[in-house]
JSON list of C-alpha atoms in Angstrom, two decimals:
[
{"chain": "A", "resi": 1, "resn": "MET", "atom": "CA", "xyz": [0.00, 0.00, 0.00]},
{"chain": "A", "resi": 2, "resn": "GLN", "atom": "CA", "xyz": [1.17, 3.52, -0.75]},
{"chain": "A", "resi": 3, "resn": "TYR", "atom": "CA", "xyz": [0.29, 6.68, 1.09]},
{"chain": "A", "resi": 4, "resn": "THR", "atom": "CA", "xyz": [0.19, 10.31, 0.03]},
{"chain": "A", "resi": 5, "resn": "CYS", "atom": "CA", "xyz": [0.37, 13.75, 1.57]},
{"chain": "A", "resi": 6, "resn": "SER", "atom": "CA", "xyz": [0.01, 17.22, 0.02]},
{"chain": "A", "resi": 7, "resn": "TYR", "atom": "CA", "xyz": [2.65, 19.90, 0.46]},
{"chain": "A", "resi": 8, "resn": "PHE", "atom": "CA", "xyz": [2.19, 23.56, -0.44]},
{"chain": "A", "resi": 9, "resn": "SER", "atom": "CA", "xyz": [5.53, 24.93, -1.62]},
{"chain": "A", "resi": 10, "resn": "PRO", "atom": "CA", "xyz": [6.25, 28.52, -2.68]},
{"chain": "A", "resi": 11, "resn": "LEU", "atom": "CA", "xyz": [6.44, 27.15, -6.25]},
{"chain": "A", "resi": 12, "resn": "GLY", "atom": "CA", "xyz": [3.12, 25.32, -6.17]},
{"chain": "A", "resi": 13, "resn": "GLU", "atom": "CA", "xyz": [1.34, 22.37, -4.64]},
{"chain": "A", "resi": 14, "resn": "MET", "atom": "CA", "xyz": [3.24, 19.10, -4.44]},
{"chain": "A", "resi": 15, "resn": "LEU", "atom": "CA", "xyz": [2.33, 15.50, -3.68]},
{"chain": "A", "resi": 16, "resn": "ILE", "atom": "CA", "xyz": [4.52, 13.32, -1.48]},
{"chain": "A", "resi": 17, "resn": "ALA", "atom": "CA", "xyz": [4.20, 9.52, -1.75]},
{"chain": "A", "resi": 18, "resn": "SER", "atom": "CA", "xyz": [5.50, 6.87, 0.63]},
{"chain": "A", "resi": 19, "resn": "ASP", "atom": "CA", "xyz": [5.50, 3.12, 1.12]},
{"chain": "A", "resi": 20, "resn": "GLY", "atom": "CA", "xyz": [5.00, 3.78, 4.83]},
{"chain": "A", "resi": 21, "resn": "SER", "atom": "CA", "xyz": [8.64, 4.19, 5.78]},
{"chain": "A", "resi": 22, "resn": "ALA", "atom": "CA", "xyz": [10.42, 6.01, 2.91]},
{"chain": "A", "resi": 23, "resn": "VAL", "atom": "CA", "xyz": [9.59, 8.66, 0.32]},
{"chain": "A", "resi": 24, "resn": "THR", "atom": "CA", "xyz": [8.82, 7.02, -3.03]},
{"chain": "A", "resi": 25, "resn": "GLY", "atom": "CA", "xyz": [7.61, 10.10, -4.88]},
{"chain": "A", "resi": 26, "resn": "LEU", "atom": "CA", "xyz": [7.59, 13.90, -4.70]},
{"chain": "A", "resi": 27, "resn": "TRP", "atom": "CA", "xyz": [6.04, 15.79, -7.60]},
{"chain": "A", "resi": 28, "resn": "PHE", "atom": "CA", "xyz": [4.70, 19.21, -8.45]},
{"chain": "A", "resi": 29, "resn": "ILE", "atom": "CA", "xyz": [1.01, 18.79, -9.27]},
{"chain": "A", "resi": 30, "resn": "GLY", "atom": "CA", "xyz": [0.68, 18.44, -13.03]},
{"chain": "A", "resi": 31, "resn": "GLN", "atom": "CA", "xyz": [4.36, 18.00, -13.81]},
{"chain": "A", "resi": 32, "resn": "LYS", "atom": "CA", "xyz": [5.54, 15.64, -16.50]},
{"chain": "A", "resi": 33, "resn": "TYR", "atom": "CA", "xyz": [5.49, 12.01, -15.24]},
{"chain": "A", "resi": 34, "resn": "PHE", "atom": "CA", "xyz": [3.33, 13.08, -12.27]},
{"chain": "A", "resi": 35, "resn": "GLY", "atom": "CA", "xyz": [2.58, 10.10, -10.04]},
{"chain": "A", "resi": 36, "resn": "SER", "atom": "CA", "xyz": [4.69, 7.76, -12.15]},
{"chain": "A", "resi": 37, "resn": "THR", "atom": "CA", "xyz": [5.48, 5.49, -9.20]},
{"chain": "A", "resi": 38, "resn": "LEU", "atom": "CA", "xyz": [2.05, 5.60, -7.54]},
{"chain": "A", "resi": 39, "resn": "GLU", "atom": "CA", "xyz": [0.05, 2.42, -7.22]},
{"chain": "A", "resi": 40, "resn": "PRO", "atom": "CA", "xyz": [-3.56, 2.56, -8.42]},
{"chain": "A", "resi": 41, "resn": "GLU", "atom": "CA", "xyz": [-4.81, 2.62, -4.84]},
{"chain": "A", "resi": 42, "resn": "CYS", "atom": "CA", "xyz": [-3.30, 5.10, -2.39]},
{"chain": "A", "resi": 43, "resn": "ALA", "atom": "CA", "xyz": [-4.52, 6.57, 0.85]},
{"chain": "A", "resi": 44, "resn": "GLU", "atom": "CA", "xyz": [-3.84, 9.86, 2.58]},
{"chain": "A", "resi": 45, "resn": "LYS", "atom": "CA", "xyz": [-2.29, 9.14, 5.95]},
{"chain": "A", "resi": 46, "resn": "ALA", "atom": "CA", "xyz": [-0.20, 11.03, 8.51]},
{"chain": "A", "resi": 47, "resn": "LEU", "atom": "CA", "xyz": [3.16, 9.27, 8.65]},
{"chain": "A", "resi": 48, "resn": "PRO", "atom": "CA", "xyz": [6.40, 10.16, 10.44]},
{"chain": "A", "resi": 49, "resn": "VAL", "atom": "CA", "xyz": [8.21, 10.16, 7.07]},
{"chain": "A", "resi": 50, "resn": "PHE", "atom": "CA", "xyz": [5.78, 12.81, 5.80]},
{"chain": "A", "resi": 51, "resn": "GLY", "atom": "CA", "xyz": [6.51, 14.98, 8.83]},
{"chain": "A", "resi": 52, "resn": "GLN", "atom": "CA", "xyz": [10.23, 14.58, 8.23]},
{"chain": "A", "resi": 53, "resn": "THR", "atom": "CA", "xyz": [9.80, 15.39, 4.51]},
{"chain": "A", "resi": 54, "resn": "VAL", "atom": "CA", "xyz": [7.70, 18.49, 5.19]},
{"chain": "A", "resi": 55, "resn": "HIS", "atom": "CA", "xyz": [10.31, 19.71, 7.70]},
{"chain": "A", "resi": 56, "resn": "TRP", "atom": "CA", "xyz": [13.07, 19.11, 5.12]},
{"chain": "A", "resi": 57, "resn": "LEU", "atom": "CA", "xyz": [11.12, 20.95, 2.40]},
{"chain": "A", "resi": 58, "resn": "ASP", "atom": "CA", "xyz": [10.25, 23.85, 4.72]},
{"chain": "A", "resi": 59, "resn": "ASP", "atom": "CA", "xyz": [13.94, 24.20, 5.57]},
{"chain": "A", "resi": 60, "resn": "TYR", "atom": "CA", "xyz": [14.90, 24.03, 1.90]},
{"chain": "A", "resi": 61, "resn": "PHE", "atom": "CA", "xyz": [12.37, 26.62, 0.76]},
{"chain": "A", "resi": 62, "resn": "GLN", "atom": "CA", "xyz": [13.51, 28.98, 3.54]},
{"chain": "A", "resi": 63, "resn": "GLY", "atom": "CA", "xyz": [16.91, 29.01, 1.84]},
{"chain": "A", "resi": 64, "resn": "ASN", "atom": "CA", "xyz": [18.63, 26.72, 4.32]},
{"chain": "A", "resi": 65, "resn": "VAL", "atom": "CA", "xyz": [20.69, 23.64, 3.51]},
{"chain": "A", "resi": 66, "resn": "PRO", "atom": "CA", "xyz": [18.54, 20.85, 4.98]},
{"chain": "A", "resi": 67, "resn": "MET", "atom": "CA", "xyz": [20.57, 18.45, 7.07]},
{"chain": "A", "resi": 68, "resn": "GLU", "atom": "CA", "xyz": [18.83, 15.14, 7.68]},
{"chain": "A", "resi": 69, "resn": "MET", "atom": "CA", "xyz": [17.31, 13.90, 4.48]},
{"chain": "A", "resi": 70, "resn": "PRO", "atom": "CA", "xyz": [14.19, 11.76, 4.77]},
{"chain": "A", "resi": 71, "resn": "PRO", "atom": "CA", "xyz": [14.66, 8.14, 3.70]},
{"chain": "A", "resi": 72, "resn": "VAL", "atom": "CA", "xyz": [14.07, 7.60, -0.02]},
{"chain": "A", "resi": 73, "resn": "SER", "atom": "CA", "xyz": [13.23, 4.35, -1.79]},
{"chain": "A", "resi": 74, "resn": "PHE", "atom": "CA", "xyz": [13.37, 3.74, -5.53]},
{"chain": "A", "resi": 75, "resn": "ASN", "atom": "CA", "xyz": [11.61, 1.13, -7.66]},
{"chain": "A", "resi": 76, "resn": "SER", "atom": "CA", "xyz": [13.04, 1.25, -11.16]},
{"chain": "A", "resi": 77, "resn": "SER", "atom": "CA", "xyz": [15.80, -0.12, -13.39]},
{"chain": "A", "resi": 78, "resn": "SER", "atom": "CA", "xyz": [19.29, -0.45, -11.96]},
{"chain": "A", "resi": 79, "resn": "PHE", "atom": "CA", "xyz": [20.51, 2.20, -14.43]},
{"chain": "A", "resi": 80, "resn": "ARG", "atom": "CA", "xyz": [17.98, 4.80, -13.30]},
{"chain": "A", "resi": 81, "resn": "ILE", "atom": "CA", "xyz": [18.63, 4.04, -9.63]},
{"chain": "A", "resi": 82, "resn": "ARG", "atom": "CA", "xyz": [22.38, 4.51, -10.21]},
{"chain": "A", "resi": 83, "resn": "VAL", "atom": "CA", "xyz": [21.72, 7.89, -11.84]},
{"chain": "A", "resi": 84, "resn": "TRP", "atom": "CA", "xyz": [19.36, 9.00, -9.05]},
{"chain": "A", "resi": 85, "resn": "LYS", "atom": "CA", "xyz": [21.89, 8.02, -6.38]},
{"chain": "A", "resi": 86, "resn": "LEU", "atom": "CA", "xyz": [24.51, 10.13, -8.15]},
{"chain": "A", "resi": 87, "resn": "LEU", "atom": "CA", "xyz": [22.06, 13.05, -8.18]},
{"chain": "A", "resi": 88, "resn": "MET", "atom": "CA", "xyz": [21.88, 12.78, -4.40]},
{"chain": "A", "resi": 89, "resn": "GLU", "atom": "CA", "xyz": [25.64, 13.44, -4.26]},
{"chain": "A", "resi": 90, "resn": "ILE", "atom": "CA", "xyz": [25.43, 16.81, -6.06]},
{"chain": "A", "resi": 91, "resn": "PRO", "atom": "CA", "xyz": [26.05, 19.42, -3.35]},
{"chain": "A", "resi": 92, "resn": "TYR", "atom": "CA", "xyz": [23.54, 22.16, -2.61]},
{"chain": "A", "resi": 93, "resn": "GLY", "atom": "CA", "xyz": [24.27, 25.21, -4.77]},
{"chain": "A", "resi": 94, "resn": "HIS", "atom": "CA", "xyz": [26.24, 23.27, -7.41]},
{"chain": "A", "resi": 95, "resn": "THR", "atom": "CA", "xyz": [25.38, 21.94, -10.85]},
{"chain": "A", "resi": 96, "resn": "VAL", "atom": "CA", "xyz": [26.72, 19.14, -13.03]},
{"chain": "A", "resi": 97, "resn": "THR", "atom": "CA", "xyz": [26.09, 18.28, -16.66]},
{"chain": "A", "resi": 98, "resn": "TYR", "atom": "CA", "xyz": [24.49, 15.16, -18.08]},
{"chain": "A", "resi": 99, "resn": "GLY", "atom": "CA", "xyz": [27.88, 14.36, -19.63]},
{"chain": "A", "resi": 100, "resn": "GLU", "atom": "CA", "xyz": [29.61, 14.58, -16.25]},
{"chain": "A", "resi": 101, "resn": "ILE", "atom": "CA", "xyz": [27.11, 12.12, -14.77]},
{"chain": "A", "resi": 102, "resn": "ALA", "atom": "CA", "xyz": [27.67, 9.81, -17.76]},
{"chain": "A", "resi": 103, "resn": "ARG", "atom": "CA", "xyz": [31.42, 9.88, -17.09]},
{"chain": "A", "resi": 104, "resn": "MET", "atom": "CA", "xyz": [30.85, 9.13, -13.38]},
{"chain": "A", "resi": 105, "resn": "LEU", "atom": "CA", "xyz": [28.74, 6.11, -14.36]},
{"chain": "A", "resi": 106, "resn": "GLU", "atom": "CA", "xyz": [31.41, 4.97, -16.82]},
{"chain": "A", "resi": 107, "resn": "LYS", "atom": "CA", "xyz": [33.94, 4.98, -13.97]},
{"chain": "A", "resi": 108, "resn": "GLN", "atom": "CA", "xyz": [31.54, 2.96, -11.78]},
{"chain": "A", "resi": 109, "resn": "THR", "atom": "CA", "xyz": [30.58, 0.40, -14.39]},
{"chain": "A", "resi": 110, "resn": "GLY", "atom": "CA", "xyz": [33.49, 0.34, -16.83]},
{"chain": "A", "resi": 111, "resn": "ARG", "atom": "CA", "xyz": [30.95, 0.68, -19.64]},
{"chain": "A", "resi": 112, "resn": "ARG", "atom": "CA", "xyz": [30.23, 3.55, -22.01]},
{"chain": "A", "resi": 113, "resn": "VAL", "atom": "CA", "xyz": [27.22, 5.64, -20.99]},
{"chain": "A", "resi": 114, "resn": "CYS", "atom": "CA", "xyz": [25.37, 8.05, -23.26]},
{"chain": "A", "resi": 115, "resn": "ALA", "atom": "CA", "xyz": [24.53, 11.51, -21.86]},
{"chain": "A", "resi": 116, "resn": "GLN", "atom": "CA", "xyz": [21.08, 11.22, -23.48]},
{"chain": "A", "resi": 117, "resn": "ALA", "atom": "CA", "xyz": [20.37, 8.04, -21.49]},
{"chain": "A", "resi": 118, "resn": "VAL", "atom": "CA", "xyz": [21.37, 9.93, -18.36]},
{"chain": "A", "resi": 119, "resn": "GLY", "atom": "CA", "xyz": [18.97, 12.70, -19.40]},
{"chain": "A", "resi": 120, "resn": "GLY", "atom": "CA", "xyz": [16.12, 10.20, -19.68]},
{"chain": "A", "resi": 121, "resn": "ALA", "atom": "CA", "xyz": [16.81, 8.87, -16.19]},
{"chain": "A", "resi": 122, "resn": "VAL", "atom": "CA", "xyz": [17.15, 12.37, -14.73]},
{"chain": "A", "resi": 123, "resn": "GLY", "atom": "CA", "xyz": [13.86, 13.41, -16.35]},
{"chain": "A", "resi": 124, "resn": "HIS", "atom": "CA", "xyz": [12.04, 10.43, -14.81]},
{"chain": "A", "resi": 125, "resn": "ASN", "atom": "CA", "xyz": [13.31, 11.08, -11.28]},
{"chain": "A", "resi": 126, "resn": "PRO", "atom": "CA", "xyz": [10.25, 10.46, -9.09]},
{"chain": "A", "resi": 127, "resn": "VAL", "atom": "CA", "xyz": [11.53, 12.36, -6.03]},
{"chain": "A", "resi": 128, "resn": "SER", "atom": "CA", "xyz": [11.88, 16.01, -7.04]},
{"chain": "A", "resi": 129, "resn": "ILE", "atom": "CA", "xyz": [14.07, 18.41, -5.05]},
{"chain": "A", "resi": 130, "resn": "ILE", "atom": "CA", "xyz": [15.21, 15.84, -2.44]},
{"chain": "A", "resi": 131, "resn": "VAL", "atom": "CA", "xyz": [16.85, 13.94, -5.29]},
{"chain": "A", "resi": 132, "resn": "PRO", "atom": "CA", "xyz": [18.10, 17.14, -6.92]},
{"chain": "A", "resi": 133, "resn": "CYS", "atom": "CA", "xyz": [17.59, 16.61, -10.65]},
{"chain": "A", "resi": 134, "resn": "HIS", "atom": "CA", "xyz": [17.20, 20.39, -10.95]},
{"chain": "A", "resi": 135, "resn": "ARG", "atom": "CA", "xyz": [20.98, 20.63, -10.41]},
{"chain": "A", "resi": 136, "resn": "VAL", "atom": "CA", "xyz": [21.68, 18.89, -13.73]},
{"chain": "A", "resi": 137, "resn": "ILE", "atom": "CA", "xyz": [22.18, 21.17, -16.71]},
{"chain": "A", "resi": 138, "resn": "GLY", "atom": "CA", "xyz": [23.17, 20.72, -20.33]},
{"chain": "A", "resi": 139, "resn": "SER", "atom": "CA", "xyz": [26.69, 21.29, -21.59]},
{"chain": "A", "resi": 140, "resn": "LYS", "atom": "CA", "xyz": [25.50, 24.58, -23.08]},
{"chain": "A", "resi": 141, "resn": "GLY", "atom": "CA", "xyz": [23.44, 25.70, -20.06]},
{"chain": "A", "resi": 142, "resn": "LEU", "atom": "CA", "xyz": [19.98, 25.36, -18.61]},
{"chain": "A", "resi": 143, "resn": "THR", "atom": "CA", "xyz": [17.82, 22.56, -20.00]},
{"chain": "A", "resi": 144, "resn": "GLY", "atom": "CA", "xyz": [14.38, 21.10, -19.30]},
{"chain": "A", "resi": 145, "resn": "TYR", "atom": "CA", "xyz": [12.82, 20.07, -16.02]},
{"chain": "A", "resi": 146, "resn": "ALA", "atom": "CA", "xyz": [9.76, 17.83, -15.53]},
{"chain": "A", "resi": 147, "resn": "GLY", "atom": "CA", "xyz": [8.27, 20.44, -13.17]},
{"chain": "A", "resi": 148, "resn": "GLY", "atom": "CA", "xyz": [8.84, 23.23, -15.69]},
{"chain": "A", "resi": 149, "resn": "LEU", "atom": "CA", "xyz": [11.89, 25.32, -16.55]},
{"chain": "A", "resi": 150, "resn": "ASP", "atom": "CA", "xyz": [10.58, 28.22, -14.43]},
{"chain": "A", "resi": 151, "resn": "LYS", "atom": "CA", "xyz": [10.64, 25.99, -11.35]},
{"chain": "A", "resi": 152, "resn": "LYS", "atom": "CA", "xyz": [14.13, 24.69, -12.15]},
{"chain": "A", "resi": 153, "resn": "LEU", "atom": "CA", "xyz": [15.39, 28.24, -12.46]},
{"chain": "A", "resi": 154, "resn": "ALA", "atom": "CA", "xyz": [13.70, 29.23, -9.16]},
{"chain": "A", "resi": 155, "resn": "LEU", "atom": "CA", "xyz": [15.21, 26.23, -7.33]},
{"chain": "A", "resi": 156, "resn": "LEU", "atom": "CA", "xyz": [18.71, 26.98, -8.63]},
{"chain": "A", "resi": 157, "resn": "ARG", "atom": "CA", "xyz": [18.40, 30.66, -7.72]},
{"chain": "A", "resi": 158, "resn": "LEU", "atom": "CA", "xyz": [17.16, 29.69, -4.25]},
{"chain": "A", "resi": 159, "resn": "GLU", "atom": "CA", "xyz": [20.41, 27.71, -3.87]},
{"chain": "A", "resi": 160, "resn": "GLY", "atom": "CA", "xyz": [22.46, 30.69, -5.01]},
{"chain": "A", "resi": 161, "resn": "VAL", "atom": "CA", "xyz": [23.40, 29.27, -8.41]},
{"chain": "A", "resi": 162, "resn": "ASN", "atom": "CA", "xyz": [24.15, 32.04, -10.91]},
{"chain": "A", "resi": 163, "resn": "VAL", "atom": "CA", "xyz": [22.05, 31.01, -13.91]},
{"chain": "A", "resi": 164, "resn": "HIS", "atom": "CA", "xyz": [22.20, 33.00, -17.13]}
]
């Protein structure tokens, strides 16, 4: 069973999903791939992980670097999970390119990785902001974001990233 909780961010309403112990989804309402990991039947329920996630998001949107990240659980291909775990290593206020992530994966696996494949995995990240896919940019600058380019820009500016 999955559970959900609404969160009202300064950038719009969001939905948090959980398996009961970890965050399995965090989306802006209406974003591309919204609810991609939700089971057909979900229930709203107050859970400790939702309280922890709301506290983390409140801290983040106040311009602070949140310390204790809520637990996150992924259910996807091993490639996507590898990409999402690398996203979690991108420091607050920094960006990396899809190509840089591809090279990191090549070092991990010893196999060639295409930046476009990385882009597909980044775009399907089901846990927005906490798994900071907004910190990934193209080699020539700002690129798309499932929640909308305006939100990506706002998140980067919140973190102090100079985006042109």
